[in-house]
Coordinates of C-alpha atoms and ligand atoms in Angstrom, one line a residue:
M41 CA 108.2 44.9 43.7
W42 CA 111.6 43.1 44.3
N43 CA 113.4 46.0 46.0
F44 CA 112.9 44.6 49.4
V45 CA 113.5 41.0 48.5
V46 CA 117.0 41.4 47.2
P47 CA 118.7 42.8 50.3
I48 CA 117.2 40.0 52.4
L49 CA 118.5 37.4 50.0
C50 CA 122.0 38.8 50.1
V51 CA 122.1 38.7 53.9
M52 CA 120.8 35.1 53.9
A53 CA 123.5 34.0 51.5
I54 CA 126.2 35.4 53.7
A55 CA 124.7 33.8 56.8
S56 CA 124.1 30.4 55.3
A57 CA 127.6 29.0 55.8
E58 CA 127.3 29.5 59.6
D59 CA 123.9 27.8 59.8
P60 CA 124.0 24.5 61.7
Y61 CA 124.4 21.2 60.0
R62 CA 122.4 18.1 60.7
F63 CA 123.7 14.8 59.4
F64 CA 121.6 11.7 58.6
T65 CA 122.8 8.3 57.3
W66 CA 120.0 6.3 55.9
N67 CA 120.1 2.6 54.8
V68 CA 117.3 1.9 52.4
T69 CA 116.3 -1.8 52.3
Y70 CA 113.4 -4.1 51.5
G71 CA 111.8 -5.7 54.5
D72 CA 108.6 -7.5 55.5
I73 CA 105.8 -5.2 56.7
Y74 CA 102.2 -6.2 57.7
P75 CA 100.2 -2.9 57.5
L76 CA 96.9 -4.5 56.6
G77 CA 97.7 -7.8 58.3
V78 CA 99.2 -9.5 55.3
R79 CA 102.9 -9.8 54.6
Q80 CA 104.2 -7.3 52.0
Q81 CA 107.6 -6.2 50.8
G82 CA 108.1 -2.7 52.3
I83 CA 110.7 -0.1 51.8
L84 CA 112.4 0.5 55.1
I85 CA 114.8 3.3 56.1
N86 CA 117.2 2.2 58.8
G87 CA 114.8 -0.7 59.4
Q88 CA 111.8 1.6 59.9
F89 CA 108.4 1.9 58.2
P90 CA 107.4 4.7 58.0
G91 CA 110.9 6.2 57.8
P92 CA 112.4 8.4 60.6
D93 CA 111.3 12.0 60.9
I94 CA 113.7 14.8 59.9
Y95 CA 113.7 17.5 62.7
S96 CA 115.2 20.8 61.6
V97 CA 115.2 24.5 62.2
T98 CA 114.9 27.3 59.6
N99 CA 118.1 27.6 57.6
D100 CA 119.6 24.4 58.9
N101 CA 121.8 22.5 56.4
I102 CA 120.5 19.0 56.1
I103 CA 122.9 16.3 54.9
V104 CA 121.3 13.0 54.2
N105 CA 123.6 10.2 53.0
V106 CA 121.2 7.6 51.4
Y107 CA 122.6 4.1 50.9
N108 CA 120.4 2.3 48.3
N109 CA 120.4 -1.3 49.3
L110 CA 117.4 -2.1 47.0
P111 CA 118.3 -4.2 43.9
E112 CA 117.1 -1.3 41.7
P113 CA 117.6 2.4 41.3
F114 CA 116.1 4.7 44.0
L115 CA 115.6 8.3 44.8
L116 CA 114.0 10.3 47.6
S117 CA 112.2 13.6 47.0
W118 CA 111.3 16.2 49.7
N119 CA 107.7 17.4 49.3
G120 CA 107.5 21.1 50.2
V121 CA 111.2 21.6 50.8
Q122 CA 112.0 24.4 48.4
Q123 CA 115.6 23.5 47.5
R124 CA 116.3 27.2 46.9
K125 CA 118.7 27.8 43.9
N126 CA 119.3 24.1 44.0
S127 CA 117.0 21.9 41.9
Y128 CA 119.8 19.3 41.6
E129 CA 118.9 18.1 45.1
D130 CA 115.1 17.8 44.4
G131 CA 115.4 14.0 43.9
V132 CA 112.9 13.5 41.0
S133 CA 113.8 11.9 37.7
G134 CA 114.0 15.3 35.9
T135 CA 116.6 16.7 38.3
T136 CA 118.7 14.0 39.8
C137 CA 120.2 10.7 38.5
P138 CA 118.9 7.6 40.3
I139 CA 121.1 6.1 43.0
P140 CA 122.2 2.8 41.5
P141 CA 121.7 -0.4 43.6
G142 CA 124.4 -0.8 46.2
K143 CA 125.5 2.8 45.9
N144 CA 124.9 5.9 48.0
F145 CA 124.2 9.6 47.3
T146 CA 124.4 12.4 49.8
Y147 CA 121.7 15.1 49.5
V148 CA 123.0 18.5 50.6
M149 CA 120.1 20.8 51.2
Q150 CA 119.2 23.8 53.2
M151 CA 115.8 24.5 54.9
K152 CA 116.3 28.1 53.7
D153 CA 113.8 30.6 54.9
Q154 CA 111.2 27.9 55.6
I155 CA 109.1 26.7 58.5
G156 CA 106.4 24.1 58.7
S157 CA 105.4 20.5 58.2
F158 CA 106.3 18.4 55.1
Y159 CA 107.3 14.9 54.2
Y160 CA 109.7 12.9 52.0
F161 CA 108.9 10.0 49.7
P162 CA 110.5 7.7 47.1
S163 CA 110.0 9.3 43.7
L164 CA 110.9 6.5 41.2
A165 CA 109.0 3.5 39.8
F166 CA 106.0 2.9 42.1
H167 CA 108.1 2.8 45.2
K168 CA 105.7 5.1 47.0
A169 CA 103.2 2.2 47.3
A170 CA 105.8 0.3 49.4
G171 CA 106.7 3.0 52.0
G172 CA 110.0 4.9 52.2
F173 CA 108.2 8.0 53.3
G174 CA 108.5 10.0 56.6
G175 CA 107.8 13.4 58.2
I176 CA 109.9 16.6 57.9
R177 CA 109.4 19.4 60.3
I178 CA 111.1 22.8 60.2
L179 CA 110.8 24.6 63.5
S180 CA 111.1 28.4 63.9
R181 CA 114.4 29.8 65.0
P182 CA 114.4 30.4 68.8
R183 CA 113.9 34.2 68.7
I184 CA 111.2 34.2 66.1
P185 CA 107.7 34.3 67.6
V186 CA 105.3 31.4 66.9
P187 CA 101.6 32.5 67.1
F188 CA 100.6 29.9 69.7
P189 CA 102.1 28.6 73.0
E190 CA 104.7 25.9 72.7
P191 CA 102.7 22.6 72.6
D192 CA 103.3 19.9 75.2
G193 CA 103.9 17.4 72.5
D194 CA 104.3 17.2 68.8
Y195 CA 103.3 14.2 66.7
T196 CA 103.8 13.3 63.1
I197 CA 100.7 11.6 61.7
L198 CA 101.2 10.2 58.2
I199 CA 97.9 9.1 56.7
G200 CA 97.3 7.5 53.3
D201 CA 95.5 4.9 51.3
W202 CA 97.2 1.6 50.8
Y203 CA 97.2 -1.5 48.6
K204 CA 97.8 -5.1 49.8
T205 CA 99.2 -5.7 46.3
D206 CA 103.0 -5.6 45.9
H207 CA 104.2 -2.3 44.5
K208 CA 106.0 -4.1 41.6
I209 CA 102.7 -5.7 40.6
L210 CA 101.0 -2.3 40.8
K211 CA 103.7 -0.9 38.6
Y212 CA 103.4 -3.8 36.2
V213 CA 99.6 -3.2 35.8
L214 CA 100.3 0.5 35.0
D215 CA 103.1 -0.4 32.6
Q216 CA 100.6 -2.7 30.8
G217 CA 98.4 0.4 30.4
K218 CA 95.7 -0.8 32.8
I219 CA 94.1 1.1 35.6
L220 CA 94.5 0.2 39.3
A221 CA 91.7 -1.1 41.5
F222 CA 90.6 0.9 44.5
P223 CA 93.0 0.8 47.4
D224 CA 92.5 -1.8 50.2
G225 CA 92.7 0.3 53.3
I226 CA 94.1 3.4 55.0
L227 CA 97.2 3.6 57.1
I228 CA 97.9 5.8 60.0
N229 CA 101.6 5.9 60.7
G230 CA 102.1 2.6 58.8
R231 CA 99.2 0.7 60.5
G232 CA 95.8 0.0 59.0
T233 CA 94.4 -2.2 61.8
N234 CA 93.0 0.4 64.2
D235 CA 95.8 0.0 66.7
T236 CA 98.1 3.1 66.6
W237 CA 98.0 4.8 69.9
F238 CA 98.8 8.5 70.7
T239 CA 99.1 9.1 74.4
V240 CA 98.2 12.4 75.9
E241 CA 98.2 13.8 79.4
P242 CA 95.0 15.4 80.7
G243 CA 94.9 19.2 80.2
K244 CA 97.9 19.3 77.9
T245 CA 97.9 20.6 74.3
Y246 CA 99.5 18.7 71.4
R247 CA 100.5 19.6 67.9
L248 CA 99.5 17.0 65.3
R249 CA 101.3 17.3 61.9
I250 CA 99.1 15.5 59.5
S251 CA 100.3 14.6 56.0
N252 CA 98.5 12.6 53.4
V253 CA 101.3 10.4 52.0
G254 CA 98.9 8.2 50.1
L255 CA 98.5 7.4 46.5
R256 CA 95.2 9.0 45.4
N257 CA 92.4 9.5 48.0
S258 CA 91.5 12.7 49.8
L259 CA 91.1 11.8 53.5
N260 CA 89.0 13.3 56.3
F261 CA 90.7 13.4 59.7
R262 CA 88.7 13.8 63.0
I263 CA 88.9 12.9 66.7
Q264 CA 85.9 11.6 68.7
G265 CA 84.8 14.2 71.3
H266 CA 87.5 16.7 70.5
T267 CA 87.8 19.8 68.3
M268 CA 91.0 20.8 66.6
K269 CA 92.6 24.2 66.1
L270 CA 94.1 24.6 62.7
V271 CA 97.4 26.5 63.0
E272 CA 99.7 25.8 60.0
V273 CA 99.4 24.7 56.4
E274 CA 102.6 23.7 54.6
G275 CA 104.7 26.5 56.1
T276 CA 102.0 29.2 56.6
H277 CA 100.7 30.1 60.1
T278 CA 96.9 30.3 59.6
V279 CA 94.2 32.3 61.3
Q280 CA 93.5 29.8 64.1
T281 CA 90.0 28.4 63.6
T282 CA 88.3 25.6 65.5
I283 CA 87.3 22.7 63.4
S284 CA 85.7 19.3 64.1
S285 CA 87.2 17.6 61.0
L286 CA 89.7 18.3 58.3
D287 CA 90.0 17.3 54.7
V288 CA 93.6 16.4 53.8
H289 CA 94.0 16.0 50.1
V290 CA 96.7 13.7 48.8
G291 CA 100.2 15.3 49.1
Q292 CA 99.0 18.0 51.6
S293 CA 100.3 18.7 55.2
Y294 CA 98.5 20.5 58.0
S295 CA 99.2 21.2 61.7
V296 CA 96.4 21.2 64.3
L297 CA 96.4 21.7 68.1
V298 CA 94.4 19.3 70.2
T299 CA 93.8 19.8 73.9
A300 CA 93.2 16.8 76.1
D301 CA 90.3 18.5 77.9
Q302 CA 87.7 15.7 77.9
P303 CA 86.9 13.1 80.5
A304 CA 89.8 10.6 80.9
Q305 CA 89.1 7.7 78.6
D306 CA 90.3 6.6 75.1
Y307 CA 88.9 8.2 72.0
H308 CA 88.7 7.2 68.3
I309 CA 90.9 9.1 65.8
A310 CA 89.1 8.4 62.5
V311 CA 90.5 8.8 58.9
S312 CA 88.3 8.0 55.9
T313 CA 88.2 8.4 52.2
R314 CA 86.4 11.4 50.6
F315 CA 84.6 11.9 47.3
A316 CA 85.4 8.3 46.3
T317 CA 83.4 5.4 45.1
Q318 CA 84.1 3.5 48.3
V319 CA 84.4 4.7 51.9
L320 CA 87.3 3.2 53.7
T321 CA 87.8 4.1 57.4
T322 CA 90.7 3.4 59.7
T323 CA 90.9 4.4 63.3
A324 CA 93.7 5.1 65.8
V325 CA 93.4 5.7 69.5
L326 CA 93.8 9.0 71.4
H327 CA 94.7 7.5 74.8
Y328 CA 94.6 9.7 78.0
S329 CA 97.5 8.6 80.2
N330 CA 95.1 8.3 83.2
S331 CA 92.4 6.5 81.2
R332 CA 91.0 3.2 82.4
T333 CA 88.1 3.2 79.8
P334 CA 88.7 1.8 76.4
V335 CA 87.3 3.5 73.3
S336 CA 83.6 3.0 73.0
G337 CA 80.9 3.9 70.5
P338 CA 81.3 4.2 66.8
P339 CA 84.0 6.4 65.3
P340 CA 82.8 9.9 64.6
P341 CA 81.1 10.1 61.2
A342 CA 82.7 11.9 58.3
P343 CA 81.1 15.2 57.2
T344 CA 78.8 15.2 54.2
N345 CA 80.3 14.2 50.9
D346 CA 78.9 17.4 49.4
I347 CA 81.8 19.2 47.7
Q348 CA 80.5 22.6 48.9
W349 CA 81.3 21.6 52.5
S350 CA 84.9 20.9 51.6
L351 CA 85.2 23.9 49.4
N352 CA 83.9 26.1 52.2
Q353 CA 86.4 24.7 54.6
A354 CA 89.2 25.3 52.0
R355 CA 88.2 28.9 51.5
S356 CA 88.0 29.5 55.3
I357 CA 91.7 28.6 55.7
R358 CA 93.5 32.0 55.7
T359 CA 96.9 33.4 56.5
N360 CA 97.3 35.1 59.9
L361 CA 98.8 38.3 58.4
T362 CA 100.2 39.5 61.7
A363 CA 102.0 36.2 62.7
S364 CA 105.6 35.7 61.8
G365 CA 106.7 33.1 59.3
P366 CA 110.3 32.0 58.9
R367 CA 111.4 35.6 59.5
P368 CA 110.4 37.9 62.3
N369 CA 108.3 40.0 60.0
P370 CA 104.6 39.5 59.6
Q371 CA 103.5 37.0 56.9
G372 CA 101.2 39.8 55.5
S373 CA 104.2 42.1 54.6
Y374 CA 104.4 40.6 51.1
H375 CA 101.5 42.0 49.3
Y376 CA 101.0 39.4 46.6
G377 CA 97.6 40.8 45.7
Q378 CA 99.2 44.1 44.5
I379 CA 101.7 42.6 42.1
N380 CA 100.8 42.6 38.4
V381 CA 100.5 39.2 36.9
S382 CA 102.9 38.9 34.0
R383 CA 101.6 35.6 32.6
T384 CA 98.6 33.3 32.9
I385 CA 99.0 29.6 32.5
R386 CA 96.0 27.4 32.3
L387 CA 96.4 23.7 32.9
A388 CA 93.8 21.0 32.3
S389 CA 94.3 17.3 33.0
S390 CA 92.8 14.6 30.8
A391 CA 92.7 10.8 30.6
G392 CA 92.7 8.6 27.5
L393 CA 94.3 5.8 25.6
V394 CA 97.6 6.1 23.6
N395 CA 98.5 3.1 21.5
G396 CA 95.8 1.2 23.4
K397 CA 97.3 2.0 26.8
Q398 CA 96.0 4.2 29.6
R399 CA 97.7 7.6 29.8
Y400 CA 97.1 10.9 31.6
A401 CA 98.0 14.3 30.2
V402 CA 98.3 18.0 31.0
N403 CA 97.1 20.2 28.2
G404 CA 97.1 17.2 25.9
V405 CA 100.7 16.1 26.6
S406 CA 101.5 13.0 28.6
F407 CA 104.9 13.2 30.2
I408 CA 107.5 10.5 29.4
P409 CA 110.8 10.7 31.4
S410 CA 114.0 11.2 29.4
D411 CA 117.1 9.1 29.6
T412 CA 119.0 12.0 31.1
P413 CA 117.7 14.2 33.9
L414 CA 116.5 17.5 32.3
K415 CA 118.5 19.6 34.8
L416 CA 121.7 17.8 33.8
A417 CA 120.9 18.1 30.1
D418 CA 120.4 21.8 30.7
Y419 CA 123.6 22.2 32.6
Y420 CA 125.8 20.3 30.1
N421 CA 124.0 21.8 27.1
I422 CA 123.1 18.3 25.8
S423 CA 120.6 18.8 23.0
G424 CA 117.8 16.5 22.1
V425 CA 116.8 15.6 25.6
F426 CA 113.9 18.0 25.9
R427 CA 112.4 21.0 24.1
V428 CA 111.2 24.1 25.9
G429 CA 107.7 24.7 24.8
S430 CA 106.8 21.0 24.3
I431 CA 103.6 21.7 26.2
P432 CA 101.1 24.5 25.4
D433 CA 100.2 27.3 27.9
S434 CA 96.5 26.6 27.8
P435 CA 94.3 23.5 27.1
P436 CA 94.0 22.6 23.4
R437 CA 90.6 22.2 21.8
G438 CA 90.9 18.6 20.9
R439 CA 90.9 15.6 23.3
G440 CA 93.9 13.9 21.8
I441 CA 96.9 13.0 23.9
S442 CA 100.5 13.0 22.7
L443 CA 103.6 11.7 24.5
D444 CA 106.5 14.0 25.1
T445 CA 109.0 15.1 27.8
S446 CA 107.0 18.2 28.6
V447 CA 109.0 21.2 29.7
M448 CA 107.4 24.7 30.0
G449 CA 109.7 27.7 29.9
A450 CA 109.3 30.5 32.4
D451 CA 111.2 33.7 33.1
Y452 CA 113.0 34.1 36.4
R453 CA 111.2 36.7 38.5
A454 CA 108.0 36.5 36.5
F455 CA 104.8 36.7 38.6
V456 CA 102.5 34.0 37.2
E457 CA 98.9 33.0 37.6
I458 CA 98.3 29.3 37.1
V459 CA 94.7 28.1 36.7
F460 CA 94.1 24.4 37.2
E461 CA 91.0 23.5 35.3
N462 CA 89.5 20.2 36.2
R463 CA 87.0 19.0 33.6
E464 CA 87.1 15.5 35.0
N465 CA 84.8 14.1 37.5
I466 CA 87.4 13.2 40.1
I467 CA 89.2 15.4 42.7
Q468 CA 92.7 16.4 41.7
S469 CA 95.7 17.5 43.8
W470 CA 98.5 19.4 42.3
H471 CA 102.0 20.0 43.6
L472 CA 104.8 22.4 42.5
D473 CA 108.4 21.6 43.6
G474 CA 110.7 24.5 44.4
Y475 CA 108.0 26.9 45.5
A476 CA 105.2 27.9 47.8
F477 CA 102.3 29.6 45.9
F478 CA 99.2 31.6 47.0
V479 CA 95.9 29.7 46.5
V480 CA 93.9 32.8 45.4
G481 CA 90.7 31.1 44.4
M482 CA 88.7 27.9 43.8
D483 CA 85.2 27.2 42.7
Q484 CA 82.9 24.8 40.9
G485 CA 82.3 25.2 37.2
S486 CA 84.6 26.6 34.5
W487 CA 87.1 29.3 35.1
T488 CA 86.7 32.5 33.0
P489 CA 88.6 35.8 33.4
A490 CA 85.6 37.0 35.4
S491 CA 86.4 34.4 38.0
R492 CA 89.3 36.7 39.1
K493 CA 86.7 39.0 40.7
Q494 CA 86.4 36.4 43.5
Y495 CA 90.1 35.9 44.2
N496 CA 91.3 36.4 47.7
L497 CA 94.1 39.0 47.2
V498 CA 94.6 39.6 50.9
D499 CA 95.1 36.6 53.1
A500 CA 95.2 33.4 50.9
V501 CA 97.5 30.7 52.2
S502 CA 100.9 30.1 50.7
R503 CA 101.6 26.4 50.2
S504 CA 102.9 23.8 47.7
T505 CA 100.0 21.4 47.2
T506 CA 96.4 22.4 46.3
Q507 CA 93.2 20.4 45.6
V508 CA 91.0 21.0 42.5
Y509 CA 87.4 19.7 43.1
P510 CA 85.7 17.7 40.4
K511 CA 84.4 19.9 37.5
S512 CA 86.0 22.9 39.2
W513 CA 89.0 25.1 39.1
T514 CA 91.7 26.4 41.4
A515 CA 93.9 29.5 40.7
I516 CA 97.3 30.2 42.2
Y517 CA 99.8 33.0 42.1
V518 CA 103.5 32.2 42.2
A519 CA 106.5 34.5 42.2
L520 CA 109.1 32.6 40.1
D521 CA 112.0 33.6 42.3
N522 CA 113.8 30.2 42.3
V523 CA 115.9 29.3 39.2
G524 CA 115.8 25.7 38.2
M525 CA 114.0 22.7 36.7
W526 CA 110.9 22.1 38.8
N527 CA 108.4 19.3 38.7
L528 CA 104.7 20.3 38.5
R529 CA 102.6 17.2 39.1
T530 CA 99.5 15.5 40.2
E531 CA 99.8 13.8 43.6
Y532 CA 97.5 11.1 42.3
W533 CA 100.4 8.7 41.9
A534 CA 99.2 6.4 39.2
R535 CA 98.3 9.5 37.1
Q536 CA 101.7 11.0 37.8
Y537 CA 103.3 7.7 36.8
L538 CA 101.3 7.6 33.5
G539 CA 102.1 11.2 32.5
Q540 CA 100.1 13.9 34.4
Q541 CA 103.2 16.0 35.2
L542 CA 105.6 18.4 33.5
Y543 CA 108.6 20.4 34.4
L544 CA 108.7 24.2 34.7
R545 CA 112.1 25.5 33.6
V546 CA 112.6 28.8 35.5
Y547 CA 115.4 30.4 33.5
A548 CA 117.7 33.3 34.1
P549 CA 119.4 34.4 30.8
V550 CA 122.6 35.3 32.7
Q551 CA 124.0 32.5 34.8
S552 CA 125.0 33.7 38.3
L553 CA 126.0 32.0 41.5
R554 CA 123.7 34.5 43.2
D555 CA 120.7 32.9 41.4
E556 CA 121.6 29.3 41.2
Y557 CA 124.2 27.0 42.9
P558 CA 126.6 25.1 40.7
I559 CA 126.1 21.4 40.1
P560 CA 126.9 19.6 43.4
K561 CA 130.4 18.1 43.5
N562 CA 129.0 14.7 44.3
A563 CA 126.3 14.7 41.6
L564 CA 125.7 11.3 40.1
L565 CA 125.9 11.3 36.3
C566 CA 123.8 9.1 34.1
G567 CA 122.3 8.8 30.6
R568 CA 123.8 11.1 28.1
A569 CA 125.6 13.0 30.9
K570 CA 127.3 9.8 32.1
D571 CA 130.9 10.5 31.1
L572 CA 130.8 14.3 31.5
H573 CA 132.5 16.0 34.3
S574 CA 131.7 19.4 35.7
Ligands
NAG879 C1 121.9 -1.9 55.4 O1 121.1 -2.9 55.9 C2 121.4 -4.2 55.3 C3 120.3 -5.1 55.8 O2 120.1 -5.0 57.2 C4 122.8 -4.6 55.8 O3 123.1 -5.8 55.2 C5 123.8 -3.5 55.3 O4 125.1 -3.8 55.8 C6 123.3 -2.1 55.8 N1 124.2 -1.2 55.2 C7 124.7 -0.1 55.9 C8 125.5 0.9 55.1 O5 124.4 0.1 57.1
NAG880 C1 128.8 8.1 49.6 O1 129.2 8.1 51.0 C2 130.6 8.5 51.2 C3 130.9 8.3 52.6 O2 130.2 9.1 53.5 C4 130.7 10.0 50.8 O3 132.0 10.4 50.9 C5 130.3 10.1 49.3 O4 130.3 11.5 48.9 C6 128.9 9.6 49.1 N1 128.6 9.5 47.7 C7 127.8 10.4 47.1 C8 127.7 10.3 45.6 O5 127.3 11.3 47.6
NAG881 C1 88.7 -0.3 61.7 O1 87.6 0.4 62.2 C2 86.6 0.7 61.3 C3 85.6 1.6 62.0 O2 85.2 1.0 63.2 C4 86.0 -0.5 60.7 O3 85.1 -0.2 59.7 C5 87.2 -1.3 60.0 O4 86.7 -2.6 59.5 C6 88.3 -1.6 61.0 N1 89.4 -2.2 60.4 C7 90.1 -3.2 60.9 C8 91.2 -3.7 60.0 O5 89.9 -3.7 62.0
NAG882 C1 97.6 35.8 64.7 O1 98.9 35.9 65.1 C2 99.1 36.7 66.3 C3 100.6 36.8 66.5 O2 101.0 37.9 65.7 C4 98.5 36.0 67.5 O3 98.6 36.8 68.6 C5 97.0 35.9 67.2 O4 96.4 35.1 68.2 C6 96.8 35.1 65.8 N1 95.4 35.2 65.5 C7 94.7 34.2 65.1 C8 93.2 34.4 64.9 O5 95.1 33.1 64.8
NAG883 C1 100.2 47.3 37.4 O1 99.6 47.6 36.2 C2 98.8 48.8 36.3 C3 98.0 48.9 35.0 O2 98.8 48.5 33.9 C4 99.8 50.0 36.5 O3 99.0 51.2 36.6 C5 100.5 49.7 37.8 O4 101.4 50.7 38.0 C6 101.2 48.4 37.8 N1 101.7 48.1 39.2 C7 102.9 47.7 39.5 C8 103.2 47.5 40.9 O5 103.7 47.5 38.6
NAG884 C1 126.4 25.7 28.2 O1 126.2 26.8 27.3 C2 126.3 28.1 27.9 C3 125.8 29.1 26.9 O2 126.4 28.8 25.7 C4 127.7 28.3 28.4 O3 127.7 29.6 29.1 C5 128.0 27.2 29.4 O4 129.3 27.3 29.9 C6 127.8 25.8 28.8 N1 128.0 24.8 29.9 C7 128.8 23.8 29.8 C8 128.8 22.9 31.0 O5 129.5 23.5 28.8

């Protein structure tokens, strides 16, 4: 099965040195923001909230020098950027030492063999509730065909739920072992007061790259009087289907095409919470450049809250097998459905109290960060930081929760089935760093081996974040072809903070520069690795 992969990887490795470089210098500061009309302390990047977009092309080298001018440690992570052979640059606490206050760190990463729409975000503390996020787009190289005409414009649309409460207070509440209240509103590109405008010219077609950068809520996105054509999901060109609204679960990214083919006026863009105890709605304006008529009428209603509607939409999202991806060959040339699964991992989340404090767990283990990044402990052979196998492969019988720095071992080049089993009554969203995986199945009820009969083994989408409906399951296939220490986490941020995450240590017994890059020369050292040198 790997025969055709290896030659391609060799060619890429040789080519990478000549790929273009793009340099970014980012100054991270606190500053006043007013997203819901009240003053809050926001995290700004070069004075901006949300932060600037990263524009790139497949295989570009992206060099981001981040100056941390917050009075506390800080890290950025890159949702969906695969950091091939290079988990040191992933920017989560298990891979990278925090940037101390007043210091800088230069991320050196390559958009290797990727296309699509993603985003970055601050990964430490509860910084994500203060901003510091922005869009990432990886365009196809000039000669690689894209399965739709070049759009007349290309907008990043970051949507997400938001609290008026200061992020440090939210963190304090979680540190006390309490749960957070429901968010106060929804932001569209940093504004929650119905006043973001997107200007379009009549007759033209626009690509909207929509990412849910929020903290917990699934959101529905729709535009009054317009349909949308779904074209891309986290790096996969989809079979282009026409939809009137789209569910975007927390952490997910989608591209849609919208044509300004309606009478010249202004239209509501509406975003609202899904499957939650409260319905929050925020609108933005789709403004025709020749419009003299302001928006009128109520925003378009959300679809039914029936889970089956959303499940049906999710299942209808398929890979266009004949379209090119990052390479000129069809996306369907990798026959994931014909590869034998070498291992099945079943993961179930749970909630409960530990020592009287709220925690969340995966297979009964609630993750606690170590004093030393796991990847550095691995590299320097520092024992006692983590134990491979500190989390079981399948959900235990009991409901008890224990605390540990959960690391699951996995073999390089294994082809793994992961089943996310959601026995809870809330919607979940899971993300795996370092990879894109095939979402082969999802359904309501409990997963059993017989559930495999309904897997889509032909044209499932390959992506890095998948939802799991309440009392339901989702199954993915992933080819573990990226050595490193990779965070597998819920995108429900309070749950992530309180333990619903683990690391997958994809391990090659023989260390080789072909499989993994050495520790970066500028790597920050901390914890028990503080005084070590490479
Ligand atoms: C970052 O911004 C702060 C506040 O505006 C300023 O004091 C500082 O000099 C800036 N640092 C860099 C490296 O630009
Ligand atoms: C901090 O920035 C300087 C100046 O660009 C750079 O030389 C240095 O490598 C950066 N530090 C780290 C740890 O990346
Ligand atoms: C935004 O619009 C929605 C729908 O019309 C409305 O429910 C909400 O109160 C508005 N929010 C603000 C802050 O004006
Ligand atoms: C699939 O991609 C091909 C390009 O190979 C394109 O011509 C076709 O329109 C796409 N089909 C759909 C249904 O998206
Ligand atoms: C997968 O497993 C089946 C049954 O064990 C075997 O017949 C088949 O050759 C295997 N396929 C591959 C591609 O290894
Ligand atoms: C860690 O241990 C491995 C296996 O014993 C060895 O090959 C490697 O050089 C060690 N790494 C360091 C940084 O000492």
